[in-house]
CSV table of C-alpha atoms in Angstrom, one decimal:
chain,number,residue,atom,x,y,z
A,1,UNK,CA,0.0,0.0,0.0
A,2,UNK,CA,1.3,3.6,-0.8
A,3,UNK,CA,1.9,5.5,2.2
A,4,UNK,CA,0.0,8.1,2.4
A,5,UNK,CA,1.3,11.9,1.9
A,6,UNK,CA,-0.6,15.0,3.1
A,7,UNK,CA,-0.7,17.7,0.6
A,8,UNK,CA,2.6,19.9,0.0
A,9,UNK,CA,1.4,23.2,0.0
A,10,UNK,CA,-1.0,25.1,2.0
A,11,UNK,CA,-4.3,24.9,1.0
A,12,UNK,CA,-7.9,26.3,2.0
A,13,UNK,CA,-9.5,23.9,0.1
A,14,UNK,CA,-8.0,20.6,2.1
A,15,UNK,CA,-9.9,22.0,4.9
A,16,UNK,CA,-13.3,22.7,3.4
A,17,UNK,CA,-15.1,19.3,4.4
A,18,UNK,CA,-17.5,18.6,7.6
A,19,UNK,CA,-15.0,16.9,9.9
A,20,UNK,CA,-13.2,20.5,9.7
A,21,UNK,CA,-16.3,22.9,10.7
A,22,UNK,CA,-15.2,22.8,14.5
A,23,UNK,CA,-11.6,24.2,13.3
A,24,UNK,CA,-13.2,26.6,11.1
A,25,UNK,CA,-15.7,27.7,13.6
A,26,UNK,CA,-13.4,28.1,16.8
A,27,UNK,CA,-9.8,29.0,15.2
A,28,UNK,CA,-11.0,30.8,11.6
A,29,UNK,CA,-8.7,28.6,9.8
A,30,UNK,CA,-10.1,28.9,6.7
A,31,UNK,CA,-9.3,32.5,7.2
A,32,UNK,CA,-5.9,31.8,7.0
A,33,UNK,CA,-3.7,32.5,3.4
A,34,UNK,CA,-0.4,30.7,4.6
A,35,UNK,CA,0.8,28.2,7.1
A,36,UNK,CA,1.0,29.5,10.8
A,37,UNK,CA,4.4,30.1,12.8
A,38,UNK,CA,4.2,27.7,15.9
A,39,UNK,CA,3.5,31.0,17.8
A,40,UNK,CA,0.1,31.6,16.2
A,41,UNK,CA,-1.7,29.3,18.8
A,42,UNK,CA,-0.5,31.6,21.7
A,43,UNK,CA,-4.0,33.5,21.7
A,44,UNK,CA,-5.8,29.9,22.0
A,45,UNK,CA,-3.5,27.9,24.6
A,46,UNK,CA,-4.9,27.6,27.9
A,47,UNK,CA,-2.5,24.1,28.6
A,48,UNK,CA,-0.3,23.6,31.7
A,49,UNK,CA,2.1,20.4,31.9
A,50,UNK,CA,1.4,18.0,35.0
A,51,UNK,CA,5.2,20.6,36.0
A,52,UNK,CA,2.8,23.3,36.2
A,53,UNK,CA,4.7,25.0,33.3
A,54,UNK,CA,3.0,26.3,30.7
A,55,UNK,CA,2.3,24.7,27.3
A,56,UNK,CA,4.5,26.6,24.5
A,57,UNK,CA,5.0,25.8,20.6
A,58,UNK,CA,8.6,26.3,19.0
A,59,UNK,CA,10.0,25.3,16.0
A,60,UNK,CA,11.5,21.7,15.8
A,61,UNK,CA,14.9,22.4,14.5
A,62,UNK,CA,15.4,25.2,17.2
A,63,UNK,CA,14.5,22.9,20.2
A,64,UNK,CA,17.5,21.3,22.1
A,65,UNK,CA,16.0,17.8,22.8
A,66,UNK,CA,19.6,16.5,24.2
A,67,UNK,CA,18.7,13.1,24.6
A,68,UNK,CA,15.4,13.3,25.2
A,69,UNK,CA,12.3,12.2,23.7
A,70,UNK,CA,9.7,14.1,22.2
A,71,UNK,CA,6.8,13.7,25.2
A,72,UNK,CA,10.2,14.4,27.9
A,73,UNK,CA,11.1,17.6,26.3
A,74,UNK,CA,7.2,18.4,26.9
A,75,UNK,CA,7.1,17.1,30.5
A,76,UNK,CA,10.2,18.7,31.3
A,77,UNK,CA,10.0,22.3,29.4
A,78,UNK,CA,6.5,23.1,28.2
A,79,UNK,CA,7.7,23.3,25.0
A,80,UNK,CA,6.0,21.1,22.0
A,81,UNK,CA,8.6,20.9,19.2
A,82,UNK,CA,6.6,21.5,16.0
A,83,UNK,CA,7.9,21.0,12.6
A,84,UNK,CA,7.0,24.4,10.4
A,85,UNK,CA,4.7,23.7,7.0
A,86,UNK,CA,3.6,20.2,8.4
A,87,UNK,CA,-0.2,19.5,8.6
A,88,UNK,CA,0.5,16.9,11.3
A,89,UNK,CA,2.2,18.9,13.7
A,90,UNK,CA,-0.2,22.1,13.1
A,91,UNK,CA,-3.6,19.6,14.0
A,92,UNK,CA,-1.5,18.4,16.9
A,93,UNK,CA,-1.3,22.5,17.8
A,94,UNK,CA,-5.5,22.7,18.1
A,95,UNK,CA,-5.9,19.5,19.9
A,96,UNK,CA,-3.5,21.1,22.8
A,97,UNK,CA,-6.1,23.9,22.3
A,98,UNK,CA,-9.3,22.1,22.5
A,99,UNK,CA,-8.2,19.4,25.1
A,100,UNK,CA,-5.7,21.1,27.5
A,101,UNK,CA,-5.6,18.9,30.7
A,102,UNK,CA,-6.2,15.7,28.5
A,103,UNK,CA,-3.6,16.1,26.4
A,104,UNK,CA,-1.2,17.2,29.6
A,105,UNK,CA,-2.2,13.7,31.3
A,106,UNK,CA,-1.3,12.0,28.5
A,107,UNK,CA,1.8,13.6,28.3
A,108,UNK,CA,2.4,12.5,32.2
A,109,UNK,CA,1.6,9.3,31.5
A,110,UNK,CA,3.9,9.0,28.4
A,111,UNK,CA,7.3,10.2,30.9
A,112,UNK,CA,6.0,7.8,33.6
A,113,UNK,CA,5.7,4.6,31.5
A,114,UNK,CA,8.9,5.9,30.2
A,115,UNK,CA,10.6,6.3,33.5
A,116,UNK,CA,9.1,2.8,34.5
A,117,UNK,CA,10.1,0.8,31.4
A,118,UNK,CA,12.0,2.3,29.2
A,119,UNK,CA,11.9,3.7,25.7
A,120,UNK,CA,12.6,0.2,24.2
A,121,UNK,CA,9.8,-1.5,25.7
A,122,UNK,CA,6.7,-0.3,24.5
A,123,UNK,CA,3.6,-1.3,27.4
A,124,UNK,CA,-0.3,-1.8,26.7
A,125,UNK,CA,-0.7,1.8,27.8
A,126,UNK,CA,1.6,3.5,26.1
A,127,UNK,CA,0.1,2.0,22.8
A,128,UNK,CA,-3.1,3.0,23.7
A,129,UNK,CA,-2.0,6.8,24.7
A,130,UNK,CA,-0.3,6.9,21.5
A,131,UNK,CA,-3.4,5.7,19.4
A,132,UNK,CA,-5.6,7.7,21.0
A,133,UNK,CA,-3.6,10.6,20.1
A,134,UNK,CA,-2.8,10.0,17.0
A,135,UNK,CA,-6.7,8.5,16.0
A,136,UNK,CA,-9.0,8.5,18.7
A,137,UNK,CA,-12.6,10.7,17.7
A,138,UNK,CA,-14.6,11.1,21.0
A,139,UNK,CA,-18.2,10.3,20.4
A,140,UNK,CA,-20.2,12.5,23.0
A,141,UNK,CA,-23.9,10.0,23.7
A,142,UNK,CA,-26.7,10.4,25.8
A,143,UNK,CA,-27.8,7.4,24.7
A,144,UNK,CA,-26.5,4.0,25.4
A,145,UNK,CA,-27.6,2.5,22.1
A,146,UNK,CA,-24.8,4.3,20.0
A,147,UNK,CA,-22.2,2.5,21.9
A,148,UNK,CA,-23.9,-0.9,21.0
A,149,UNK,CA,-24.5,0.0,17.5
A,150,UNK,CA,-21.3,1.1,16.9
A,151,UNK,CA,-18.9,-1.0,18.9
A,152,UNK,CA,-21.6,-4.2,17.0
A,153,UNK,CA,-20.7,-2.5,13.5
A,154,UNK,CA,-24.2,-1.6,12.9
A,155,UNK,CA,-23.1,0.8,10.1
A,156,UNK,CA,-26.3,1.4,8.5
A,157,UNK,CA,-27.8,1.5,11.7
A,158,UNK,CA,-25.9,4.2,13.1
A,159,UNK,CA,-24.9,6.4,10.0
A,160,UNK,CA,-28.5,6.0,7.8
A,161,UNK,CA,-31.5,4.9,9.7
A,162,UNK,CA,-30.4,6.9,12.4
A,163,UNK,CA,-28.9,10.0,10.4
A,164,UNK,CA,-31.2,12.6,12.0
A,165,UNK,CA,-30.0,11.8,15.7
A,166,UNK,CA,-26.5,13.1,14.7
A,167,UNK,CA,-26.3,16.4,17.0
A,168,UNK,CA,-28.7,15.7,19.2
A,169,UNK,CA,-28.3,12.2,21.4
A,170,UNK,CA,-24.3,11.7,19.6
A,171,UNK,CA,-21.8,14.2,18.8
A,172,UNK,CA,-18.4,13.3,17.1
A,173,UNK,CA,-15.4,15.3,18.5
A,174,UNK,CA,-11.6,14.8,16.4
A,175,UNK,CA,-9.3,13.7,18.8
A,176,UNK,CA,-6.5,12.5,17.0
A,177,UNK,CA,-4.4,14.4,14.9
A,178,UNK,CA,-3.5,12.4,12.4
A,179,UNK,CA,-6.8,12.0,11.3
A,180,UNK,CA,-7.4,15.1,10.8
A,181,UNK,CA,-4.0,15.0,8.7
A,182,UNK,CA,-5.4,12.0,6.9
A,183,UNK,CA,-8.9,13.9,5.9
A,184,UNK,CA,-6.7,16.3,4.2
A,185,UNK,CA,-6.8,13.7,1.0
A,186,UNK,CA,-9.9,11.3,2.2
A,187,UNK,CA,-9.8,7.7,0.9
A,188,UNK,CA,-12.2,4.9,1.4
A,189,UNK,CA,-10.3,2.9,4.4
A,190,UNK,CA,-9.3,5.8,6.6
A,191,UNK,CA,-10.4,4.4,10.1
A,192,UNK,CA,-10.1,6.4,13.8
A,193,UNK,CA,-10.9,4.9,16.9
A,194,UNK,CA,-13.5,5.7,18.8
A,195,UNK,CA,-14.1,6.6,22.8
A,196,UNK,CA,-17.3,6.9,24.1
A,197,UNK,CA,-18.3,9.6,26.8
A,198,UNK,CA,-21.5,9.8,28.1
A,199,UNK,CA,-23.0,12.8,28.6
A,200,UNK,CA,-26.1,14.9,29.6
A,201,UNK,CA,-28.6,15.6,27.4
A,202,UNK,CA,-28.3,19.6,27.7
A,203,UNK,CA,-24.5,18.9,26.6
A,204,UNK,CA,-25.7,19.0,22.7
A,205,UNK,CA,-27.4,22.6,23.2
A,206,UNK,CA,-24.2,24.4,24.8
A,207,UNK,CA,-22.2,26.4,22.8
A,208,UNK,CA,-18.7,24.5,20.9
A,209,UNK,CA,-16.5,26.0,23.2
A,210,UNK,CA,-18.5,24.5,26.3
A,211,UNK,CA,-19.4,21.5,25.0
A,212,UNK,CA,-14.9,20.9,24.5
A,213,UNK,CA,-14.5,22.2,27.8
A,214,UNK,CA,-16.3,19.5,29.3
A,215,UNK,CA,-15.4,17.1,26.9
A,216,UNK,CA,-11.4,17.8,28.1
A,217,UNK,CA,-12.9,17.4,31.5
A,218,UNK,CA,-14.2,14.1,31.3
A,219,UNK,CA,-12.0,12.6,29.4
A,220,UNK,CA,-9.5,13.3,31.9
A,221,UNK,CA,-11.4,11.8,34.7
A,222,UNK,CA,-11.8,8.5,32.3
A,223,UNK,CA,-8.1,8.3,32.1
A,224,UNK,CA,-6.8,9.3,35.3
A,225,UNK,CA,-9.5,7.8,38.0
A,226,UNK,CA,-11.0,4.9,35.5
A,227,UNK,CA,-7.6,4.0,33.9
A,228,UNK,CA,-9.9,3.6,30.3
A,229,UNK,CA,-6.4,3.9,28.4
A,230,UNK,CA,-4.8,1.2,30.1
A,231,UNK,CA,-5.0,-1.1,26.9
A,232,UNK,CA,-6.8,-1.0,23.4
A,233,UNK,CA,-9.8,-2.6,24.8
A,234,UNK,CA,-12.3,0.6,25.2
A,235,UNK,CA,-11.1,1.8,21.6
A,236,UNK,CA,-13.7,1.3,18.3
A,237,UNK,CA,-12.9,1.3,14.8
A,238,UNK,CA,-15.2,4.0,13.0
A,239,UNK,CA,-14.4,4.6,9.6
A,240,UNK,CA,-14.2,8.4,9.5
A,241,UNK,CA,-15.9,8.7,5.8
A,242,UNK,CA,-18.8,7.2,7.4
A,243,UNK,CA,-19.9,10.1,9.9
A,244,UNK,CA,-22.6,12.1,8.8
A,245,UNK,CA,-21.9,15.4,7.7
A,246,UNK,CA,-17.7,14.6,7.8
A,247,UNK,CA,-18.0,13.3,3.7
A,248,UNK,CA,-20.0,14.8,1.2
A,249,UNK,CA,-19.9,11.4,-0.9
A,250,UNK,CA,-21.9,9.9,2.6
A,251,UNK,CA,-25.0,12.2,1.6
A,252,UNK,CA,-26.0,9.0,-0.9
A,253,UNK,CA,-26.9,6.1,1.3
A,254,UNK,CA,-25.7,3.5,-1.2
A,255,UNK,CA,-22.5,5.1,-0.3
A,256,UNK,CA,-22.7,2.5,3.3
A,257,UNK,CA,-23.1,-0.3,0.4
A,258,UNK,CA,-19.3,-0.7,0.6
A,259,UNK,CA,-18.8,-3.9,2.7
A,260,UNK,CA,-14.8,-3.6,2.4
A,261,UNK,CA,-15.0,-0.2,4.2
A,262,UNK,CA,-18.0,-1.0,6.3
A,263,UNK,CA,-17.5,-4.1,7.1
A,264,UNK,CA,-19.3,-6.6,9.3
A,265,UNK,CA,-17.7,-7.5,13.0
A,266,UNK,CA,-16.0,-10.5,12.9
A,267,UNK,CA,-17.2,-12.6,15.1
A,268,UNK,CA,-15.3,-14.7,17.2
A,269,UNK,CA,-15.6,-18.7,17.2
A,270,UNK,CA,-16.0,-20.8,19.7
C-alpha cells in the first residue's frame, strides 16, 4: 500500500469538508492565506504540563532535545517541538487547544511509563496513549444505544436509519491528529478509533467551546480515575468517511453499500 502523503502546499480547500467545521468555527482557519508560525496558537492555549509549566510551541529544529524524547522535552519544558509547514504537527497544535488537561495527562503518563520501562519497551498503555492521540474521535452519547451500534458494526444502523439523531443524542469530537491529517486527502479505508463519553442531554445545546471544555474534562477523569487507556480494549474502529456530515460522498446512502469499508464484526468462534 502507498503511504500516504498530506498535501505539499498550503491549501484552503484541504480543509473545506465537515469533519473541519469545529476548526473553522473556533480558530478561523479557513481565514488563513499561509501556514501559521508555531507562535500563532498563543491567543488559544490555555494548557499547563502535570510541571505546572505552561504549554508553549517552537519550531522543531530550534528545540534542544539532548537526549530526550519528544513527550520528555514536553514534560520537562512546556515546549512542543513542531515542525513548520507540516499539517501533522499544526492539527497536533488545536488539539493542545481544544483538550488542554487531557492532552497534559497523556503527556504524564507518556514520561512515567517511560521512566518505569524504558523507551525500548513499548507497554499496553503507552500504545493505547499513543493511538488515541494519533486517531482516537470522542463520540459525545446520551444514549447507550450508539455504543452498541457502533462497537456491533451496525453501520447502516448508526450512519443512515439513524442520520437525524446526529447532534442531538451523539456528537463526534476529532481527537487525534493524524486523522485530521489523513482527511486532508480522504480515501475509502481511513479508520479512527473511537471513545465513548457519556454525557447529559443539555450537553448537545451548549455552545462548541463548552461542550470541549467539558469534553477535556471528562475525558481526563476517564483516564486518570477509571484507567480507560490502560490497553486498546475501550477503543472502536469508525471509519471516518462514514460520519454524517464529515464526507459529502456519505450524503448518498448506497454510499454504506461498501462492505470492504463497512465491514461486518468478525465474530469470534468458539
Amino acid at each position: 500500500m502507498k503511504r500516504f502523503t498530506p498535501p505539499e502546499q498550503w491549501q484552503i480547500s484541504s480543509l473545506e469538508t465537515g469533519a473541519f467545521a469545529h476548526l473553522r468555527e473556533l480558530f478561523k482557519v479557513n481565514e488563513l492565506t499561509d501556514w501559521p508560525a508555531p507562535q500563532w496558537f498563543s491567543p488559544f492555549l490555555t494548557a499547563i504540563n502535570a510541571n505546572n509549566i505552561p504549554i508553549t510551541f517552537e519550531d522543531d529544529a530550534k528545540v534542544d532535545f539532548g537526549d530526550r524524547y519528544y513527550e520528555q522535552v514536553i514534560f520537562e519544558t512546556g515546549v512542543v517541538p513542531t515542525r513548520i509547514e507540516n499539517w501533522h504537527d499544526l492539527f497536533g497544535g488545536f488539539i493542545w487547544c481544544l483538550f488542554p488537561k487531557t492532552k497534559a495527562l497523556i503527556n504524564q503518563r507518556h514520561v512515567q511509563d517511560i521512566a518505569e520501562h524504558g523507551l525500548q519497551k513499548r507497554t499496553k498503555h503507552r500504545n493505547a496513549l499513543t493511538l488515541f492521540d494519533e486517531c482516537g474521535v470522542v463520540l459525545a452519547i446520551s444514549e447507550s444505544k450508539w455504543q452498541q451500534w457502533l462497537c456491533d458494526h451496525q453501520w447502516k444502523t448508526a450512519f443512515v436509519e439513524h442520520k437525524h439523531e446526529w447532534g442531538k443524542t451523539i456528537k463526534p469530537f476529532m481527537f487525534g491528529h493524524a486523522n485530521y491529517e489523513m482527511l486532508t486527502k480522504p480515501y475509502i479505508g481511513l479508520t479512527g478509533k473511537a471513545l465513548f463519553v457519556c454525557v447529559p442531554d443539555e450537553i448537545f445545546c451548549k455552545d462548541l467551546v463548552t461542550q470541549y471544555q467539558y469534553l477535556d474534562q471528562a475525558l481526563y477523569e476517564m483516564i486518570n480515575t477509571d484507567n480507560c487507556l490502560a490497553d486498546n480494549k475501550l477503543l472502536s474502529p469508525l471509519p471516518l468517511l462514514g460520519v454524517p456530515g464529515w464526507h459529502d460522498e456519505n450524503k448518498d446512502d448506497s454510499f454504506y453499500n461498501n462492505t470492504d469499508y463497512f465491514r461486518a464484526k468478525r465474530r469470534i468462534r468458539t
